[in-house]
Short mmCIF file of C-alpha atoms in Angstrom, two decimals:
data_model
loop_
_atom_site.label_atom_id
_atom_site.label_comp_id
_atom_site.label_asym_id
_atom_site.label_seq_id
_atom_site.Cartn_x
_atom_site.Cartn_y
_atom_site.Cartn_z
CA MET A 261 107.50 78.58 97.91
CA LEU A 262 104.98 81.03 99.63
CA ASN A 263 101.78 79.42 101.17
CA ARG A 264 98.20 80.82 101.32
CA ARG A 265 98.99 81.39 105.28
CA HIS A 266 101.99 83.24 104.65
CA ILE A 267 99.88 85.51 101.90
CA ARG A 268 97.53 86.11 104.26
CA ILE A 269 99.86 87.55 107.04
CA LYS A 270 101.49 90.02 104.61
CA VAL A 271 98.32 91.11 103.65
CA MET A 272 97.39 91.67 107.44
CA GLN A 273 100.79 93.63 107.45
CA SER A 274 99.78 95.58 104.76
CA LEU A 275 96.94 96.67 105.56
CA TYR A 276 97.58 97.12 109.07
CA ALA A 277 100.27 99.58 108.11
CA PHE A 278 97.84 101.38 106.60
CA LYS A 279 95.36 101.19 109.39
CA GLY A 280 93.36 98.88 107.01
CA THR A 281 91.23 102.12 105.60
CA GLU A 282 89.71 102.67 102.63
CA SER A 283 92.50 103.77 100.01
CA ASP A 284 92.08 106.16 97.24
CA ASP A 285 95.63 104.90 95.58
CA LEU A 286 95.24 101.04 95.49
CA ALA A 287 98.12 100.81 92.97
CA LYS A 288 100.22 102.18 96.14
CA ASP A 289 98.87 99.47 98.36
CA GLU A 290 99.54 96.55 95.89
CA LYS A 291 103.06 97.82 95.27
CA PHE A 292 103.84 97.30 98.92
CA LEU A 293 102.42 93.87 99.19
CA LEU A 294 104.16 92.50 96.49
CA HIS A 295 107.42 94.17 97.78
CA SER A 296 106.57 92.73 100.82
CA LEU A 297 106.10 89.35 99.71
CA ASP A 298 108.99 89.68 97.30
CA SER A 299 111.45 90.26 99.83
CA MET A 300 110.85 87.01 101.06
CA TYR A 301 112.20 85.16 98.09
CA ASP A 302 115.69 87.90 98.73
CA LEU A 303 115.95 86.49 102.40
CA TYR A 304 115.70 83.05 100.57
CA LEU A 305 118.78 83.89 98.11
CA SER A 306 121.00 85.61 100.64
CA ILE A 307 120.68 82.81 103.09
CA LEU A 308 121.87 80.39 99.78
CA ALA A 309 124.87 82.87 99.18
CA LEU A 310 125.29 82.67 103.00
CA LEU A 311 126.21 78.71 102.23
CA THR A 312 128.44 79.59 99.63
CA GLU A 313 130.36 82.27 101.90
CA LEU A 314 130.68 79.31 104.17
CA ASN A 315 132.29 77.30 101.48
CA LYS A 316 134.96 79.65 100.76
CA LYS A 317 135.35 80.39 104.30
CA SER A 318 136.69 76.54 104.96
CA LYS A 319 139.23 76.92 101.83
CA ASP A 320 140.25 80.37 102.82
CA TYR A 321 140.38 78.68 106.77
CA ASN A 322 142.53 75.65 105.22
CA GLU A 323 145.54 77.87 103.40
CA LYS A 324 145.71 80.08 106.22
CA LEU A 325 146.43 76.85 108.39
CA GLN A 326 149.07 75.67 105.80
CA LYS A 327 150.52 79.05 105.91
CA LYS A 328 151.52 78.93 109.56
CA LEU A 329 155.05 79.62 110.19
CA LEU A 330 154.75 77.45 113.55
CA GLY A 331 152.15 75.40 112.36
CA SER A 332 151.82 71.43 113.57
CA ASP A 333 151.72 68.44 111.17
CA THR A 334 147.81 68.98 111.53
CA ASP A 335 148.00 72.48 110.30
CA ARG A 336 149.97 71.83 107.37
CA ASN A 337 147.30 68.88 106.57
CA PRO A 338 144.30 70.46 107.31
CA ASN A 339 140.67 68.37 106.87
CA ILE A 340 139.31 69.32 103.67
CA LYS A 341 136.15 67.64 104.27
CA LEU A 342 133.96 70.39 104.56
CA GLN A 343 135.86 72.50 102.06
CA ASP A 344 135.15 69.73 99.73
CA ASN A 345 131.22 69.08 100.39
CA GLN A 346 129.98 68.22 97.19
CA LEU A 347 126.22 69.75 98.18
CA LEU A 348 128.49 73.10 99.55
CA GLN A 349 130.13 72.87 95.79
CA PHE A 350 126.52 72.19 93.78
CA ILE A 351 125.29 75.36 95.49
CA SER A 352 128.74 77.35 95.34
CA SER A 353 128.87 76.36 91.44
CA ASN A 354 125.47 77.34 90.55
CA ALA A 355 125.78 79.65 87.98
CA MET A 356 122.00 80.66 87.80
CA LEU A 357 122.19 81.49 91.29
CA GLN A 358 125.12 83.33 91.44
CA ASP A 359 124.03 85.77 88.55
CA VAL A 360 120.87 86.32 90.20
CA LEU A 361 122.18 87.41 93.38
CA LYS A 362 124.68 89.71 91.25
CA LYS A 363 121.43 91.02 89.65
CA ARG A 364 119.91 91.58 92.57
CA LYS A 365 122.70 92.93 94.91
CA LEU A 366 122.13 90.53 97.36
CA ASN A 367 125.21 89.17 98.49
CA TYR A 368 125.52 91.49 101.65
CA TRP A 369 128.34 88.80 103.48
CA ASP A 370 131.01 90.92 101.34
CA LEU A 371 130.17 93.30 103.66
CA ASP A 372 129.10 91.77 106.80
CA PHE A 373 131.39 88.88 106.90
CA GLU A 374 131.59 88.64 110.49
CA TYR A 375 128.31 86.50 110.83
CA VAL A 376 130.28 84.25 108.20
CA ASP A 377 132.90 83.90 110.72
CA ILE A 378 130.59 83.37 113.46
CA LEU A 379 128.73 80.45 111.82
CA PHE A 380 131.86 78.98 110.88
CA LYS A 381 133.35 79.14 114.35
CA GLU A 382 130.07 77.33 115.39
CA ILE A 383 130.10 74.86 113.03
CA ILE A 384 133.89 73.92 113.30
CA LYS A 385 133.72 73.78 117.31
CA SER A 386 130.59 71.61 117.16
CA ASP A 387 129.89 67.84 117.82
CA LEU A 388 128.39 67.34 114.23
CA TYR A 389 131.44 68.86 112.57
CA LYS A 390 134.13 66.37 114.61
CA ASN A 391 131.84 62.98 113.49
CA TYR A 392 131.60 64.76 110.49
CA ILE A 393 135.17 64.91 109.70
CA ASN A 394 136.44 61.60 111.46
CA ASP A 395 134.07 59.45 109.59
CA THR A 396 135.10 57.84 106.75
CA GLU A 397 132.45 57.68 104.54
CA GLU A 398 132.50 59.58 101.23
CA SER A 399 129.24 60.52 99.49
CA PHE A 400 126.76 63.02 97.84
CA LYS A 401 124.18 61.63 100.63
CA HIS A 402 126.68 61.92 103.45
CA ASP A 403 127.81 65.35 102.57
CA LYS A 404 124.35 66.28 102.11
CA GLN A 405 123.33 64.84 105.53
CA PHE A 406 125.78 67.03 107.87
CA ILE A 407 124.89 70.45 105.38
CA LEU A 408 120.67 69.66 106.82
CA ASP A 409 121.91 68.72 109.96
CA VAL A 410 124.20 72.10 110.82
CA TYR A 411 121.46 74.50 109.33
CA SER A 412 118.65 73.00 111.55
CA GLU A 413 121.50 72.60 114.48
CA VAL A 414 123.71 75.55 113.93
CA ILE A 415 122.68 78.17 111.45
CA ALA A 416 119.11 78.29 111.59
CA PRO A 417 118.99 78.79 115.50
CA ASN A 418 121.95 81.16 115.82
CA ASP A 419 120.39 84.12 117.90
CA LYS A 420 122.95 86.87 116.12
CA LEU A 421 122.10 85.74 112.66
CA TYR A 422 118.41 86.12 113.42
CA ASP A 423 119.22 89.92 114.94
CA TYR A 424 120.88 90.40 111.95
CA PHE A 425 118.11 89.57 109.70
CA GLU A 426 116.01 91.78 111.95
CA ASP A 427 117.99 94.81 111.57
CA LYS A 428 118.62 94.27 108.02
CA LYS A 429 114.25 93.78 107.09
CA LEU A 430 111.83 93.94 110.06
CA THR A 431 109.56 91.97 108.08
CA TRP A 432 112.53 88.72 107.43
CA VAL A 433 112.10 87.68 111.02
CA ASP A 434 108.16 86.98 110.10
CA ASP A 435 109.74 85.12 107.25
CA LEU A 436 112.66 83.17 108.15
CA PRO A 437 110.48 80.31 109.66
CA VAL A 438 109.18 79.99 105.96
CA VAL A 439 112.15 80.26 104.32
CA ASN A 440 114.04 77.84 107.06
CA THR A 441 111.67 75.06 105.89
CA VAL A 442 111.93 75.82 102.35
CA ILE A 443 115.70 75.89 102.29
CA LEU A 444 115.61 72.57 104.12
CA LYS A 445 113.25 70.92 101.95
CA ILE A 446 115.13 71.79 98.43
CA LEU A 447 117.84 71.13 99.88
CA ARG A 448 116.82 67.28 100.72
CA LYS A 449 115.58 67.20 96.96
CA VAL A 450 119.25 67.82 95.56
CA LYS A 451 121.25 65.13 93.70
CA LEU A 452 124.26 65.46 91.79
CA THR A 453 122.33 65.52 88.53
CA SER A 454 120.03 67.61 89.61
CA PRO A 455 119.35 70.86 87.18
CA GLU A 456 120.47 74.35 88.13
CA THR A 457 116.87 75.96 88.25
CA ILE A 458 115.99 73.21 91.46
CA LEU A 459 117.98 76.13 93.91
CA MET A 460 115.62 78.32 92.37
CA PRO A 461 111.91 77.87 93.01
CA ASN A 462 108.96 80.54 92.23
CA LEU A 463 107.76 82.47 94.86
CA TYR A 464 104.00 81.59 94.18
CA LYS A 465 103.02 77.94 93.78
CA ASP A 466 100.80 79.45 90.74
CA ASP A 467 99.00 82.38 89.33
CA ASP A 468 96.21 82.25 91.67
CA ASP A 469 98.04 82.42 94.39
CA LYS A 470 99.32 85.73 93.19
CA GLU A 471 96.05 86.65 92.60
CA PHE A 472 94.41 86.25 95.78
CA ALA A 473 97.03 88.06 97.51
CA LYS A 474 96.04 91.07 95.70
CA ASP A 475 92.58 90.81 95.32
CA LEU A 476 92.27 90.02 99.05
CA LEU A 477 94.21 93.18 99.93
CA LYS A 478 92.16 95.14 97.38
CA LYS A 479 88.53 93.70 98.15
CA THR A 480 89.13 94.24 102.13
CA ILE A 481 90.52 97.89 101.53
CA LEU A 482 87.36 98.57 99.11
CA ASN A 483 84.89 97.05 101.67
CA ASP A 484 86.26 98.39 104.89
CA SER A 485 83.24 100.28 106.28
CA LYS A 486 80.84 97.84 105.43
CA PHE A 487 83.25 95.05 106.99
CA ALA A 488 83.79 97.37 109.97
CA GLU A 489 79.77 98.18 110.40
CA GLU A 490 79.12 93.97 110.13
CA ILE A 491 81.45 93.40 112.58
CA ALA A 492 80.64 96.17 115.51
CA ALA A 493 77.24 95.06 115.28
CA LYS A 494 78.46 91.41 116.48
CA THR A 495 80.64 93.27 118.87
CA THR A 496 78.63 95.62 121.05
CA ASN A 497 80.11 94.38 124.32
CA TRP A 498 83.86 94.61 123.10
CA ASP A 499 86.05 97.17 123.86
CA SER A 500 86.55 99.68 120.69
CA GLU A 501 90.41 99.23 121.32
CA ARG A 502 90.40 95.36 120.26
CA LEU A 503 88.80 95.93 116.83
CA ALA A 504 90.92 98.58 116.13
CA SER A 505 94.01 96.39 116.67
CA VAL A 506 95.45 93.46 114.62
CA ASP A 507 92.09 91.56 115.78
CA GLY A 508 90.10 94.19 113.78
CA VAL A 509 92.17 93.66 110.80
CA LEU A 510 91.87 89.90 110.69
CA LEU A 511 87.70 90.28 111.34
CA LYS A 512 87.87 92.20 108.24
CA MET A 513 89.93 90.15 106.12
CA ALA A 514 87.95 86.80 107.34
CA LEU A 515 84.35 88.69 106.35
CA CYS A 516 86.74 89.41 103.01
CA GLU A 517 86.66 85.57 102.46
CA PHE A 518 83.61 84.70 103.35
CA GLN A 519 81.63 87.04 100.89
CA LYS A 520 83.89 87.40 98.09
CA PHE A 521 85.92 84.44 97.89
CA PRO A 522 83.13 81.84 97.17
CA SER A 523 85.68 78.98 96.63
CA ILE A 524 87.28 78.48 99.81
CA PRO A 525 85.19 77.06 102.68
CA TYR A 526 84.31 78.98 106.43
CA LYS A 527 85.95 76.50 108.38
CA VAL A 528 89.30 77.11 106.03
CA THR A 529 89.21 80.92 106.63
CA ILE A 530 88.43 80.78 110.24
CA ASN A 531 90.89 78.13 111.10
CA GLU A 532 93.63 80.10 108.88
CA TYR A 533 93.10 83.29 111.14
CA LEU A 534 92.81 81.67 114.34
CA GLU A 535 96.46 80.66 113.91
CA ILE A 536 97.75 83.56 112.75
CA ALA A 537 95.75 85.54 115.84
CA LYS A 538 97.66 83.31 118.05
CA GLU A 539 100.95 83.64 117.07
CA TYR A 540 100.42 87.83 115.67
CA SER A 541 98.12 89.32 118.55
CA THR A 542 96.74 88.86 122.14
CA PRO A 543 96.26 85.58 124.12
CA LYS A 544 92.65 85.86 124.21
CA SER A 545 92.31 86.85 120.51
CA SER A 546 91.95 83.59 118.70
CA LEU A 547 88.72 83.16 121.16
CA PHE A 548 87.07 86.14 120.36
CA ILE A 549 87.90 85.52 116.81
CA ASN A 550 86.31 82.11 116.58
CA GLY A 551 83.46 83.66 118.36
CA ILE A 552 82.66 86.40 116.12
CA LEU A 553 83.09 84.72 112.92
CA ASP A 554 81.48 81.47 114.18
CA LYS A 555 78.34 83.48 115.10
CA ILE A 556 78.86 85.10 111.31
CA VAL A 557 78.57 82.25 109.49
CA LYS A 558 75.26 80.51 111.33
CA GLU A 559 73.77 83.86 110.29
CA TYR A 560 75.00 83.21 106.55
CA GLN A 561 73.81 79.98 107.03
CA ALA A 562 70.70 80.38 108.03
CA ASP A 563 69.56 83.28 105.68
CA LYS A 564 71.62 81.65 102.61
CA LEU A 565 73.69 83.87 101.79
CA HIS A 566 77.32 84.13 100.61
CA LEU A 567 77.18 80.20 99.67
CA LYS A 568 80.31 78.33 99.25
CA ALA A 569 80.78 76.53 96.11
CA GLY A 570 82.53 72.87 96.09
CA ARG A 571 83.79 70.50 99.17
CA GLY A 572 84.57 71.53 102.68
CA LEU A 573 81.28 73.45 103.46
CA MET A 574 80.89 74.11 107.47
#
């Protein structure tokens, strides 16, 4: 579920929160990082819970239509295609998912039901919905494609839902693009015969990724002074404020990968931090970071320092 870039972003945020200084309490810093990473899984589960609530809402909506005293024939016989959507039914009936949501206390929608109402109204007024209920095709594939389209075009881009997640947990704003991609990827794979576990992916691809997160954090912190001196020697003409910002944190993390992670090629490290800088720092940051890291790598290679093992060497 997590990719290495998102792990790097989470480490950057943790280091920036603690000002990137050497710490006497690495356990506290590590706990903060792992909690931040784990909260992304909470976001993923919360969105699945939201889909479950939208399924319930469609049923409640149809029941209210049928009970209207002065209802039309259409109200008395509402279209139940969304209510019976097979993908939503698959999610709603997933006992493993519902058990995890209960244990982690993640079904926020009982209290924040207005957001379910907002999204439901957006869905039923959409052309996607009109085309869906008027289409005579009835199949799991058809139901699934409708939910994928609704998620991509109605749910994921909804500004009010975005603001809600931002208010709930600030870090979720950064997690949302990754989680949206994971949601769509997993829903595309779902079949009627899929096991319950398909909706419950592992947070980390493997143990190596979790160790990478912890090691990158700890080794950057433990070598903070050393990395700062090395960067300062290459940046005598740069404003010190830039080095105290996100740029400085990203440079230290890159040096940590250069020196402490021999299996990660220089090129991979540089490309990753350039992309993160474009998203999280100033417009000129990627040029600044690229210039510094390129200079450092050339010196390492000339002096045969911090040699890399494996493929992908610069």
